[in-house]
């Protein structure tokens, strides 16, 4: 049910989440909007239950943002969010409500709008749509100190706040803590703008859902696939592409691209790389034998003024396989133009005509594809990349080629099956061997004669 509300009290989000537990579509995310101006949205407009707001409908709903007197918009963009999070996280952790500040903002705002289900196709390109629809001054808020920003009330200002990802791969950062921290960030930015007397509208949404629920129209199919799991779309957003003229020479994608410096400074580069494209790739180089993907970021977090990450790939002919192979040889991190960290890479290779895919890539020993520190500076960094797919050679039609996966043939499940089979086979062999050792008596008692005497030697 995608319905508009003039106010959004605290129980409202929980009620909306309960109504959507049996939704037929899984490719949607919630969107929360509020404004410091009254009558921003029409509270009488309603849509039928179970409706998912399409890109065209969302465009119509956002038209009021471009006609208001004070055109200041803050976009809070998260990597994953589902309407079920509002009830599940609140109910699972007792009195801790990670969305407390967001609920209070919706309740106290003169005008607010709650869309429990918006098509992911609309949210993925929301930032591009906003930029194209108005003459905005785009500002990426990274230090979260809005008081230092120069906001000209006579112009249109679009502030993009990239929130902390929910799935970071770092054990000490749980989903609850990440959402609670994002909730505090939203409150801080909102309060700073209100204290400065700046009228604005806010949007809180995500690129893709955090939960995948089973569809009611495929229950019979799922019963036949008890061990199967629902999967998300192959690509939640377009991959980053490096082009030379009309030719695409590098494709890079990751569902989560995060770093951690000195075990304390967390740097999430996912949105900046793939969503807002706030990254400079002009230093990348392409050739038939060597390719370098250079990603440069300006002030990604407090304390880091510049950050460059390089992926160095080679394309060589190997006589053993009699074919060309592309290999990711090393990854380099350059902080503030001075600190240089280098990582050697293991098991990231594929036939030159293929792309490479791996579910987990990073510095942890548990990942199937590891980044091994090659110098002392690299030991200060933790790298986490989930669902990595990269291709630096032989790209056709601006799309990834068939992916060579990092998972070997003998997965843990296969090994467990083999070990169990060997144990059961040994038990069966031992049982048959013991049965074959059984012998029958060669002599028997005659009831009419004397008792049979068996010597002890027999």
One Martini backbone bead per residue (centre of mass of N, CA, C, O) as a GRO file, in nm:
protein
  458
    1UNK     BB    1   0.091   0.040   0.028
    2UNK     BB    2   0.073   0.363  -0.132
    3UNK     BB    3   0.043   0.622   0.095
    4UNK     BB    4  -0.059   0.935   0.193
    5UNK     BB    5   0.074   1.163   0.449
    6UNK     BB    6   0.075   1.434   0.664
    7UNK     BB    7   0.143   1.234   0.889
    8UNK     BB    8   0.396   1.037   1.109
    9UNK     BB    9   0.367   0.844   1.338
   10UNK     BB   10   0.526   0.602   1.502
   11UNK     BB   11   0.313   0.359   1.432
   12UNK     BB   12   0.302   0.378   1.122
   13UNK     BB   13   0.547   0.211   1.024
   14UNK     BB   14   0.453  -0.055   1.150
   15UNK     BB   15   0.187  -0.080   0.996
   16UNK     BB   16   0.306  -0.082   0.713
   17UNK     BB   17   0.483  -0.334   0.749
   18UNK     BB   18   0.254  -0.538   0.805
   19UNK     BB   19   0.109  -0.495   0.522
   20UNK     BB   20   0.397  -0.599   0.363
   21UNK     BB   21   0.465  -0.907   0.423
   22UNK     BB   22   0.267  -1.002   0.153
   23UNK     BB   23   0.411  -0.904  -0.080
   24UNK     BB   24   0.460  -0.959  -0.431
   25UNK     BB   25   0.704  -0.770  -0.417
   26UNK     BB   26   1.079  -0.723  -0.397
   27UNK     BB   27   1.144  -0.452  -0.587
   28UNK     BB   28   1.141  -0.261  -0.311
   29UNK     BB   29   1.132   0.059  -0.141
   30UNK     BB   30   1.136   0.289   0.087
   31UNK     BB   31   0.992   0.633   0.125
   32UNK     BB   32   1.090   0.932   0.292
   33UNK     BB   33   0.912   1.245   0.338
   34UNK     BB   34   0.992   1.599   0.404
   35UNK     BB   35   0.881   1.933   0.524
   36UNK     BB   36   0.880   2.284   0.618
   37UNK     BB   37   0.628   2.284   0.439
   38UNK     BB   38   0.312   2.318   0.370
   39UNK     BB   39   0.139   2.134   0.148
   40UNK     BB   40   0.333   1.953  -0.031
   41UNK     BB   41   0.119   1.722   0.000
   42UNK     BB   42  -0.153   1.525  -0.078
   43UNK     BB   43  -0.347   1.353   0.162
   44UNK     BB   44  -0.585   1.231  -0.041
   45UNK     BB   45  -0.397   1.066  -0.182
   46UNK     BB   46  -0.442   0.731  -0.328
   47UNK     BB   47  -0.360   0.381  -0.321
   48UNK     BB   48  -0.370   0.072  -0.369
   49UNK     BB   49  -0.321  -0.215  -0.235
   50UNK     BB   50   0.008  -0.319  -0.327
   51UNK     BB   51   0.137  -0.076  -0.445
   52UNK     BB   52   0.392   0.023  -0.679
   53UNK     BB   53   0.593   0.275  -0.732
   54UNK     BB   54   0.675   0.426  -1.005
   55UNK     BB   55   0.863   0.634  -1.189
   56UNK     BB   56   0.629   0.808  -1.294
   57UNK     BB   57   0.486   0.856  -1.019
   58UNK     BB   58   0.732   0.980  -0.875
   59UNK     BB   59   0.761   1.222  -1.059
   60UNK     BB   60   0.486   1.349  -0.984
   61UNK     BB   61   0.539   1.371  -0.669
   62UNK     BB   62   0.817   1.560  -0.716
   63UNK     BB   63   0.722   1.832  -0.848
   64UNK     BB   64   0.699   2.014  -0.588
   65UNK     BB   65   1.013   2.057  -0.552
   66UNK     BB   66   1.030   2.260  -0.819
   67UNK     BB   67   0.796   2.488  -0.705
   68UNK     BB   68   0.905   2.587  -0.463
   69UNK     BB   69   1.041   2.851  -0.305
   70UNK     BB   70   1.236   2.652  -0.145
   71UNK     BB   71   1.511   2.487  -0.315
   72UNK     BB   72   1.575   2.246  -0.081
   73UNK     BB   73   1.761   1.933  -0.089
   74UNK     BB   74   1.772   1.617   0.096
   75UNK     BB   75   1.964   1.319   0.037
   76UNK     BB   76   1.918   1.004   0.188
   77UNK     BB   77   2.151   0.744   0.117
   78UNK     BB   78   2.108   0.399   0.105
   79UNK     BB   79   2.176   0.073   0.026
   80UNK     BB   80   1.965  -0.059   0.245
   81UNK     BB   81   1.596  -0.110   0.247
   82UNK     BB   82   1.308  -0.204   0.443
   83UNK     BB   83   0.997  -0.211   0.581
   84UNK     BB   84   1.064  -0.445   0.787
   85UNK     BB   85   1.280  -0.292   0.960
   86UNK     BB   86   1.080  -0.127   1.145
   87UNK     BB   87   0.993  -0.396   1.304
   88UNK     BB   88   1.223  -0.597   1.345
   89UNK     BB   89   1.429  -0.412   1.497
   90UNK     BB   90   1.235  -0.311   1.722
   91UNK     BB   91   1.146  -0.605   1.831
   92UNK     BB   92   1.445  -0.742   1.869
   93UNK     BB   93   1.561  -0.479   2.072
   94UNK     BB   94   1.338  -0.367   2.231
   95UNK     BB   95   1.390  -0.034   2.326
   96UNK     BB   96   1.540  -0.021   2.062
   97UNK     BB   97   1.516   0.250   1.823
   98UNK     BB   98   1.668   0.321   1.519
   99UNK     BB   99   1.404   0.526   1.418
  100UNK     BB  100   1.340   0.766   1.612
  101UNK     BB  101   1.424   1.031   1.460
  102UNK     BB  102   1.260   0.986   1.203
  103UNK     BB  103   0.981   0.978   1.340
  104UNK     BB  104   0.998   1.263   1.467
  105UNK     BB  105   1.030   1.419   1.203
  106UNK     BB  106   0.762   1.330   1.071
  107UNK     BB  107   0.576   1.433   1.305
  108UNK     BB  108   0.693   1.748   1.307
  109UNK     BB  109   0.630   1.796   1.027
  110UNK     BB  110   0.422   1.978   0.826
  111UNK     BB  111   0.524   1.773   0.593
  112UNK     BB  112   0.446   1.434   0.474
  113UNK     BB  113   0.580   1.119   0.327
  114UNK     BB  114   0.474   0.771   0.269
  115UNK     BB  115   0.652   0.508   0.087
  116UNK     BB  116   0.665   0.168   0.109
  117UNK     BB  117   0.664   0.136  -0.229
  118UNK     BB  118   0.945   0.150  -0.449
  119UNK     BB  119   1.087   0.123  -0.727
  120UNK     BB  120   1.415   0.052  -0.787
  121UNK     BB  121   1.440   0.192  -1.063
  122UNK     BB  122   1.379   0.475  -0.939
  123UNK     BB  123   1.607   0.496  -0.711
  124UNK     BB  124   1.868   0.451  -0.882
  125UNK     BB  125   1.779   0.732  -1.061
  126UNK     BB  126   1.720   0.976  -0.871
  127UNK     BB  127   1.964   1.165  -0.889
  128UNK     BB  128   1.955   1.209  -1.194
  129UNK     BB  129   1.671   1.328  -1.199
  130UNK     BB  130   1.721   1.572  -1.014
  131UNK     BB  131   1.944   1.704  -1.188
  132UNK     BB  132   1.764   1.726  -1.457
  133UNK     BB  133   1.501   1.886  -1.321
  134UNK     BB  134   1.718   2.095  -1.202
  135UNK     BB  135   1.895   2.388  -1.081
  136UNK     BB  136   2.139   2.254  -0.913
  137UNK     BB  137   2.348   2.247  -0.625
  138UNK     BB  138   2.583   2.013  -0.586
  139UNK     BB  139   2.630   1.832  -0.264
  140UNK     BB  140   2.860   1.636  -0.089
  141UNK     BB  141   2.814   1.498   0.223
  142UNK     BB  142   3.089   1.401   0.450
  143UNK     BB  143   3.125   1.572   0.738
  144UNK     BB  144   2.835   1.666   0.861
  145UNK     BB  145   2.886   1.996   0.836
  146UNK     BB  146   2.649   2.220   0.751
  147UNK     BB  147   2.747   2.498   0.870
  148UNK     BB  148   2.987   2.517   0.639
  149UNK     BB  149   2.785   2.561   0.430
  150UNK     BB  150   2.689   2.716   0.122
  151UNK     BB  151   2.355   2.838   0.131
  152UNK     BB  152   2.156   2.950  -0.128
  153UNK     BB  153   1.826   3.046  -0.115
  154UNK     BB  154   1.800   3.146  -0.429
  155UNK     BB  155   1.878   2.856  -0.480
  156UNK     BB  156   1.937   2.531  -0.579
  157UNK     BB  157   1.980   2.266  -0.334
  158UNK     BB  158   2.177   1.957  -0.338
  159UNK     BB  159   2.197   1.722  -0.079
  160UNK     BB  160   2.426   1.445  -0.037
  161UNK     BB  161   2.382   1.168   0.187
  162UNK     BB  162   2.600   0.911   0.270
  163UNK     BB  163   2.532   0.633   0.418
  164UNK     BB  164   2.577   0.375   0.605
  165UNK     BB  165   2.617   0.059   0.560
  166UNK     BB  166   2.466  -0.243   0.655
  167UNK     BB  167   2.678  -0.421   0.478
  168UNK     BB  168   3.027  -0.444   0.558
  169UNK     BB  169   3.184  -0.715   0.687
  170UNK     BB  170   3.208  -0.602   0.977
  171UNK     BB  171   3.152  -0.737   1.281
  172UNK     BB  172   3.129  -0.463   1.463
  173UNK     BB  173   2.902  -0.396   1.242
  174UNK     BB  174   2.582  -0.376   1.269
  175UNK     BB  175   2.273  -0.319   1.161
  176UNK     BB  176   2.171  -0.161   1.403
  177UNK     BB  177   2.410   0.038   1.428
  178UNK     BB  178   2.390   0.156   1.144
  179UNK     BB  179   2.101   0.269   1.164
  180UNK     BB  180   2.143   0.439   1.419
  181UNK     BB  181   2.361   0.619   1.291
  182UNK     BB  182   2.186   0.725   1.058
  183UNK     BB  183   1.972   0.854   1.240
  184UNK     BB  184   2.169   1.065   1.359
  185UNK     BB  185   2.248   1.200   1.093
  186UNK     BB  186   1.969   1.301   1.014
  187UNK     BB  187   1.928   1.477   1.264
  188UNK     BB  188   2.176   1.660   1.236
  189UNK     BB  189   2.113   1.783   0.959
  190UNK     BB  190   1.829   1.886   1.024
  191UNK     BB  191   1.902   2.070   1.267
  192UNK     BB  192   2.108   2.254   1.126
  193UNK     BB  193   1.908   2.375   0.919
  194UNK     BB  194   1.694   2.481   1.120
  195UNK     BB  195   1.889   2.672   1.284
  196UNK     BB  196   1.940   2.844   1.005
  197UNK     BB  197   1.654   2.881   0.856
  198UNK     BB  198   1.620   2.644   0.646
  199UNK     BB  199   1.437   2.551   0.384
  200UNK     BB  200   1.326   2.205   0.336
  201UNK     BB  201   1.373   1.882   0.187
  202UNK     BB  202   1.332   1.526   0.254
  203UNK     BB  203   1.509   1.211   0.167
  204UNK     BB  204   1.451   0.857   0.248
  205UNK     BB  205   1.652   0.598   0.102
  206UNK     BB  206   1.722   0.329  -0.136
  207UNK     BB  207   1.852   0.109  -0.373
  208UNK     BB  208   1.783  -0.158  -0.201
  209UNK     BB  209   1.681  -0.427  -0.053
  210UNK     BB  210   1.735  -0.609   0.260
  211UNK     BB  211   1.483  -0.794   0.189
  212UNK     BB  212   1.376  -1.131   0.088
  213UNK     BB  213   1.067  -1.228   0.000
  214UNK     BB  214   0.828  -1.447  -0.053
  215UNK     BB  215   0.627  -1.537  -0.300
  216UNK     BB  216   0.295  -1.635  -0.329
  217UNK     BB  217   0.314  -1.741  -0.649
  218UNK     BB  218   0.575  -1.960  -0.555
  219UNK     BB  219   0.527  -2.190  -0.345
  220UNK     BB  220   0.535  -2.453  -0.508
  221UNK     BB  221   0.826  -2.410  -0.612
  222UNK     BB  222   0.968  -2.395  -0.330
  223UNK     BB  223   0.898  -2.688  -0.238
  224UNK     BB  224   1.102  -2.804  -0.467
  225UNK     BB  225   1.323  -2.586  -0.319
  226UNK     BB  226   1.447  -2.614  -0.015
  227UNK     BB  227   1.761  -2.515  -0.077
  228UNK     BB  228   1.672  -2.258  -0.183
  229UNK     BB  229   1.735  -1.910  -0.275
  230UNK     BB  230   1.682  -1.591  -0.282
  231UNK     BB  231   1.763  -1.344  -0.524
  232UNK     BB  232   1.898  -1.089  -0.651
  233UNK     BB  233   1.987  -0.890  -0.859
  234UNK     BB  234   2.264  -0.887  -1.037
  235UNK     BB  235   2.215  -0.564  -1.070
  236UNK     BB  236   2.153  -0.276  -0.880
  237UNK     BB  237   2.364  -0.126  -1.065
  238UNK     BB  238   2.557   0.014  -1.264
  239UNK     BB  239   2.851  -0.012  -1.385
  240UNK     BB  240   3.170   0.083  -1.402
  241UNK     BB  241   3.301   0.279  -1.677
  242UNK     BB  242   3.573   0.273  -1.911
  243UNK     BB  243   3.645   0.508  -2.168
  244UNK     BB  244   3.766   0.519  -2.522
  245UNK     BB  245   3.557   0.686  -2.656
  246UNK     BB  246   3.356   0.413  -2.782
  247UNK     BB  247   3.536   0.239  -2.581
  248UNK     BB  248   3.521  -0.028  -2.357
  249UNK     BB  249   3.781  -0.133  -2.110
  250UNK     BB  250   3.616  -0.106  -1.825
  251UNK     BB  251   3.466  -0.311  -1.564
  252UNK     BB  252   3.289  -0.226  -1.249
  253UNK     BB  253   3.169  -0.422  -0.958
  254UNK     BB  254   2.980  -0.367  -0.640
  255UNK     BB  255   2.780  -0.401  -0.354
  256UNK     BB  256   3.053  -0.360  -0.174
  257UNK     BB  257   3.279  -0.075  -0.089
  258UNK     BB  258   3.522  -0.111   0.168
  259UNK     BB  259   3.703   0.058   0.434
  260UNK     BB  260   3.980   0.039   0.687
  261UNK     BB  261   4.152   0.261   0.900
  262UNK     BB  262   4.322   0.177   1.174
  263UNK     BB  263   4.057   0.033   1.298
  264UNK     BB  264   3.847   0.317   1.270
  265UNK     BB  265   3.821   0.420   0.972
  266UNK     BB  266   3.534   0.440   0.785
  267UNK     BB  267   3.499   0.351   0.426
  268UNK     BB  268   3.243   0.426   0.197
  269UNK     BB  269   3.229   0.366  -0.178
  270UNK     BB  270   2.966   0.280  -0.318
  271UNK     BB  271   2.801   0.536  -0.391
  272UNK     BB  272   3.037   0.704  -0.517
  273UNK     BB  273   3.087   0.489  -0.750
  274UNK     BB  274   2.769   0.393  -0.852
  275UNK     BB  275   2.563   0.632  -0.795
  276UNK     BB  276   2.700   0.934  -0.788
  277UNK     BB  277   2.987   0.939  -0.922
  278UNK     BB  278   3.219   1.050  -0.700
  279UNK     BB  279   3.455   0.986  -0.932
  280UNK     BB  280   3.791   0.956  -1.057
  281UNK     BB  281   3.895   0.794  -1.389
  282UNK     BB  282   4.115   0.946  -1.572
  283UNK     BB  283   4.383   0.764  -1.480
  284UNK     BB  284   4.312   0.547  -1.651
  285UNK     BB  285   4.432   0.245  -1.822
  286UNK     BB  286   4.465   0.106  -2.165
  287UNK     BB  287   4.542  -0.226  -2.297
  288UNK     BB  288   4.629  -0.540  -2.421
  289UNK     BB  289   4.824  -0.601  -2.144
  290UNK     BB  290   4.742  -0.332  -1.973
  291UNK     BB  291   4.547  -0.242  -1.673
  292UNK     BB  292   4.414   0.062  -1.507
  293UNK     BB  293   4.220   0.128  -1.220
  294UNK     BB  294   4.126   0.460  -1.124
  295UNK     BB  295   4.026   0.579  -0.794
  296UNK     BB  296   3.911   0.907  -0.707
  297UNK     BB  297   3.886   1.080  -0.389
  298UNK     BB  298   3.721   1.352  -0.217
  299UNK     BB  299   3.667   1.351   0.092
  300UNK     BB  300   3.528   1.076   0.211
  301UNK     BB  301   3.642   1.159   0.502
  302UNK     BB  302   3.745   1.230   0.791
  303UNK     BB  303   4.105   1.279   0.752
  304UNK     BB  304   4.059   1.253   0.428
  305UNK     BB  305   4.137   1.424   0.135
  306UNK     BB  306   4.260   1.170  -0.028
  307UNK     BB  307   4.177   0.889  -0.261
  308UNK     BB  308   4.348   0.605  -0.411
  309UNK     BB  309   4.251   0.333  -0.632
  310UNK     BB  310   4.422   0.044  -0.765
  311UNK     BB  311   4.382  -0.173  -1.057
  312UNK     BB  312   4.604  -0.429  -1.163
  313UNK     BB  313   4.621  -0.555  -1.500
  314UNK     BB  314   4.678  -0.855  -1.697
  315UNK     BB  315   4.777  -0.991  -2.032
  316UNK     BB  316   4.850  -1.337  -2.095
  317UNK     BB  317   5.046  -1.601  -2.221
  318UNK     BB  318   4.990  -1.956  -2.166
  319UNK     BB  319   5.127  -2.259  -2.243
  320UNK     BB  320   4.971  -2.464  -2.067
  321UNK     BB  321   4.677  -2.351  -2.197
  322UNK     BB  322   4.690  -2.197  -2.472
  323UNK     BB  323   4.619  -1.897  -2.346
  324UNK     BB  324   4.462  -1.621  -2.242
  325UNK     BB  325   4.515  -1.424  -1.935
  326UNK     BB  326   4.354  -1.254  -1.676
  327UNK     BB  327   4.505  -1.041  -1.413
  328UNK     BB  328   4.500  -0.952  -1.074
  329UNK     BB  329   4.787  -0.842  -0.918
  330UNK     BB  330   4.703  -0.552  -0.782
  331UNK     BB  331   4.653  -0.327  -0.495
  332UNK     BB  332   4.621   0.030  -0.450
  333UNK     BB  333   4.683   0.278  -0.183
  334UNK     BB  334   4.633   0.640  -0.177
  335UNK     BB  335   4.703   0.874   0.079
  336UNK     BB  336   4.739   1.205   0.036
  337UNK     BB  337   4.990   1.136  -0.170
  338UNK     BB  338   5.176   0.940   0.040
  339UNK     BB  339   5.035   0.689   0.131
  340UNK     BB  340   5.147   0.352   0.053
  341UNK     BB  341   4.949   0.069  -0.051
  342UNK     BB  342   5.009  -0.287  -0.099
  343UNK     BB  343   4.848  -0.561  -0.283
  344UNK     BB  344   4.831  -0.886  -0.318
  345UNK     BB  345   4.684  -1.129  -0.540
  346UNK     BB  346   4.450  -1.399  -0.521
  347UNK     BB  347   4.265  -1.583  -0.749
  348UNK     BB  348   4.253  -1.346  -0.988
  349UNK     BB  349   4.133  -1.511  -1.269
  350UNK     BB  350   4.089  -1.523  -1.636
  351UNK     BB  351   3.991  -1.547  -1.921
  352UNK     BB  352   4.020  -1.292  -2.147
  353UNK     BB  353   3.701  -1.323  -2.235
  354UNK     BB  354   3.645  -1.283  -1.936
  355UNK     BB  355   3.517  -1.240  -1.633
  356UNK     BB  356   3.526  -1.155  -1.282
  357UNK     BB  357   3.399  -1.342  -0.991
  358UNK     BB  358   3.320  -1.254  -0.639
  359UNK     BB  359   3.175  -1.254  -0.332
  360UNK     BB  360   3.466  -1.231  -0.172
  361UNK     BB  361   3.688  -0.948  -0.110
  362UNK     BB  362   3.999  -0.935   0.089
  363UNK     BB  363   4.189  -0.941   0.398
  364UNK     BB  364   4.061  -1.187   0.485
  365UNK     BB  365   4.104  -1.531   0.547
  366UNK     BB  366   3.792  -1.610   0.463
  367UNK     BB  367   3.838  -1.532   0.182
  368UNK     BB  368   3.868  -1.652  -0.141
  369UNK     BB  369   3.980  -1.355  -0.205
  370UNK     BB  370   4.294  -1.211  -0.150
  371UNK     BB  371   4.458  -0.938   0.025
  372UNK     BB  372   4.803  -0.903   0.041
  373UNK     BB  373   5.030  -0.758   0.213
  374UNK     BB  374   5.337  -0.581   0.079
  375UNK     BB  375   5.338  -0.369   0.316
  376UNK     BB  376   5.316  -0.184   0.602
  377UNK     BB  377   5.078   0.005   0.516
  378UNK     BB  378   4.872  -0.228   0.447
  379UNK     BB  379   4.821  -0.314   0.755
  380UNK     BB  380   4.617  -0.050   0.801
  381UNK     BB  381   4.420  -0.215   0.610
  382UNK     BB  382   4.073  -0.280   0.534
  383UNK     BB  383   3.911  -0.495   0.295
  384UNK     BB  384   3.576  -0.478   0.131
  385UNK     BB  385   3.430  -0.700  -0.123
  386UNK     BB  386   3.120  -0.748  -0.275
  387UNK     BB  387   3.042  -0.879  -0.563
  388UNK     BB  388   3.273  -0.902  -0.761
  389UNK     BB  389   3.321  -0.737  -1.091
  390UNK     BB  390   3.571  -0.777  -1.353
  391UNK     BB  391   3.691  -0.602  -1.660
  392UNK     BB  392   3.989  -0.533  -1.894
  393UNK     BB  393   3.902  -0.723  -2.147
  394UNK     BB  394   3.714  -0.787  -2.413
  395UNK     BB  395   3.474  -0.581  -2.457
  396UNK     BB  396   3.121  -0.619  -2.528
  397UNK     BB  397   2.855  -0.409  -2.543
  398UNK     BB  398   2.904  -0.293  -2.250
  399UNK     BB  399   2.953  -0.590  -2.123
  400UNK     BB  400   2.969  -0.857  -1.951
  401UNK     BB  401   3.105  -1.140  -1.950
  402UNK     BB  402   3.158  -1.431  -1.876
  403UNK     BB  403   3.193  -1.569  -1.555
  404UNK     BB  404   3.465  -1.627  -1.345
  405UNK     BB  405   3.476  -1.802  -1.059
  406UNK     BB  406   3.629  -1.842  -0.736
  407UNK     BB  407   3.487  -2.097  -0.699
  408UNK     BB  408   3.541  -2.404  -0.651
  409UNK     BB  409   3.448  -2.723  -0.695
  410UNK     BB  410   3.527  -2.780  -0.390
  411UNK     BB  411   3.310  -2.737  -0.173
  412UNK     BB  412   3.202  -2.768   0.143
  413UNK     BB  413   2.957  -2.943   0.065
  414UNK     BB  414   3.113  -3.155  -0.096
  415UNK     BB  415   3.304  -3.244   0.128
  416UNK     BB  416   3.083  -3.342   0.324
  417UNK     BB  417   2.967  -3.556   0.132
  418UNK     BB  418   3.226  -3.723   0.100
  419UNK     BB  419   3.283  -3.788   0.397
  420UNK     BB  420   3.012  -3.925   0.455
  421UNK     BB  421   3.040  -4.146   0.240
  422UNK     BB  422   3.297  -4.276   0.350
  423UNK     BB  423   3.187  -4.357   0.627
  424UNK     BB  424   2.950  -4.532   0.527
  425UNK     BB  425   3.130  -4.726   0.358
  426UNK     BB  426   3.294  -4.832   0.594
  427UNK     BB  427   3.060  -4.948   0.758
  428UNK     BB  428   2.965  -5.144   0.536
  429UNK     BB  429   3.231  -5.301   0.504
  430UNK     BB  430   3.254  -5.396   0.797
  431UNK     BB  431   2.984  -5.550   0.808
  432UNK     BB  432   3.044  -5.752   0.580
  433UNK     BB  433   3.300  -5.868   0.706
  434UNK     BB  434   3.162  -5.982   0.966
  435UNK     BB  435   2.959  -6.167   0.823
  436UNK     BB  436   3.183  -6.344   0.674
  437UNK     BB  437   3.296  -6.464   0.965
  438UNK     BB  438   3.070  -6.645   0.984
  439UNK     BB  439   2.996  -6.972   1.132
  440UNK     BB  440   2.907  -7.306   1.124
  441UNK     BB  441   2.826  -7.599   1.236
  442UNK     BB  442   2.961  -7.943   1.182
  443UNK     BB  443   2.825  -8.043   1.456
  444UNK     BB  444   2.571  -8.253   1.620
  445UNK     BB  445   2.339  -8.357   1.825
  446UNK     BB  446   2.222  -8.677   1.944
  447UNK     BB  447   1.938  -8.765   2.114
  448UNK     BB  448   2.017  -9.095   2.112
  449UNK     BB  449   2.291  -9.015   2.209
  450UNK     BB  450   2.561  -8.900   2.308
  451UNK     BB  451   2.719  -8.641   2.400
  452UNK     BB  452   2.881  -8.382   2.274
  453UNK     BB  453   3.236  -8.352   2.239
  454UNK     BB  454   3.436  -8.056   2.270
  455UNK     BB  455   3.728  -7.961   2.233
  456UNK     BB  456   3.923  -7.687   2.323
  457UNK     BB  457   4.092  -7.677   2.054
  458UNK     BB  458   3.818  -7.607   1.885
   0.00000   0.00000   0.00000
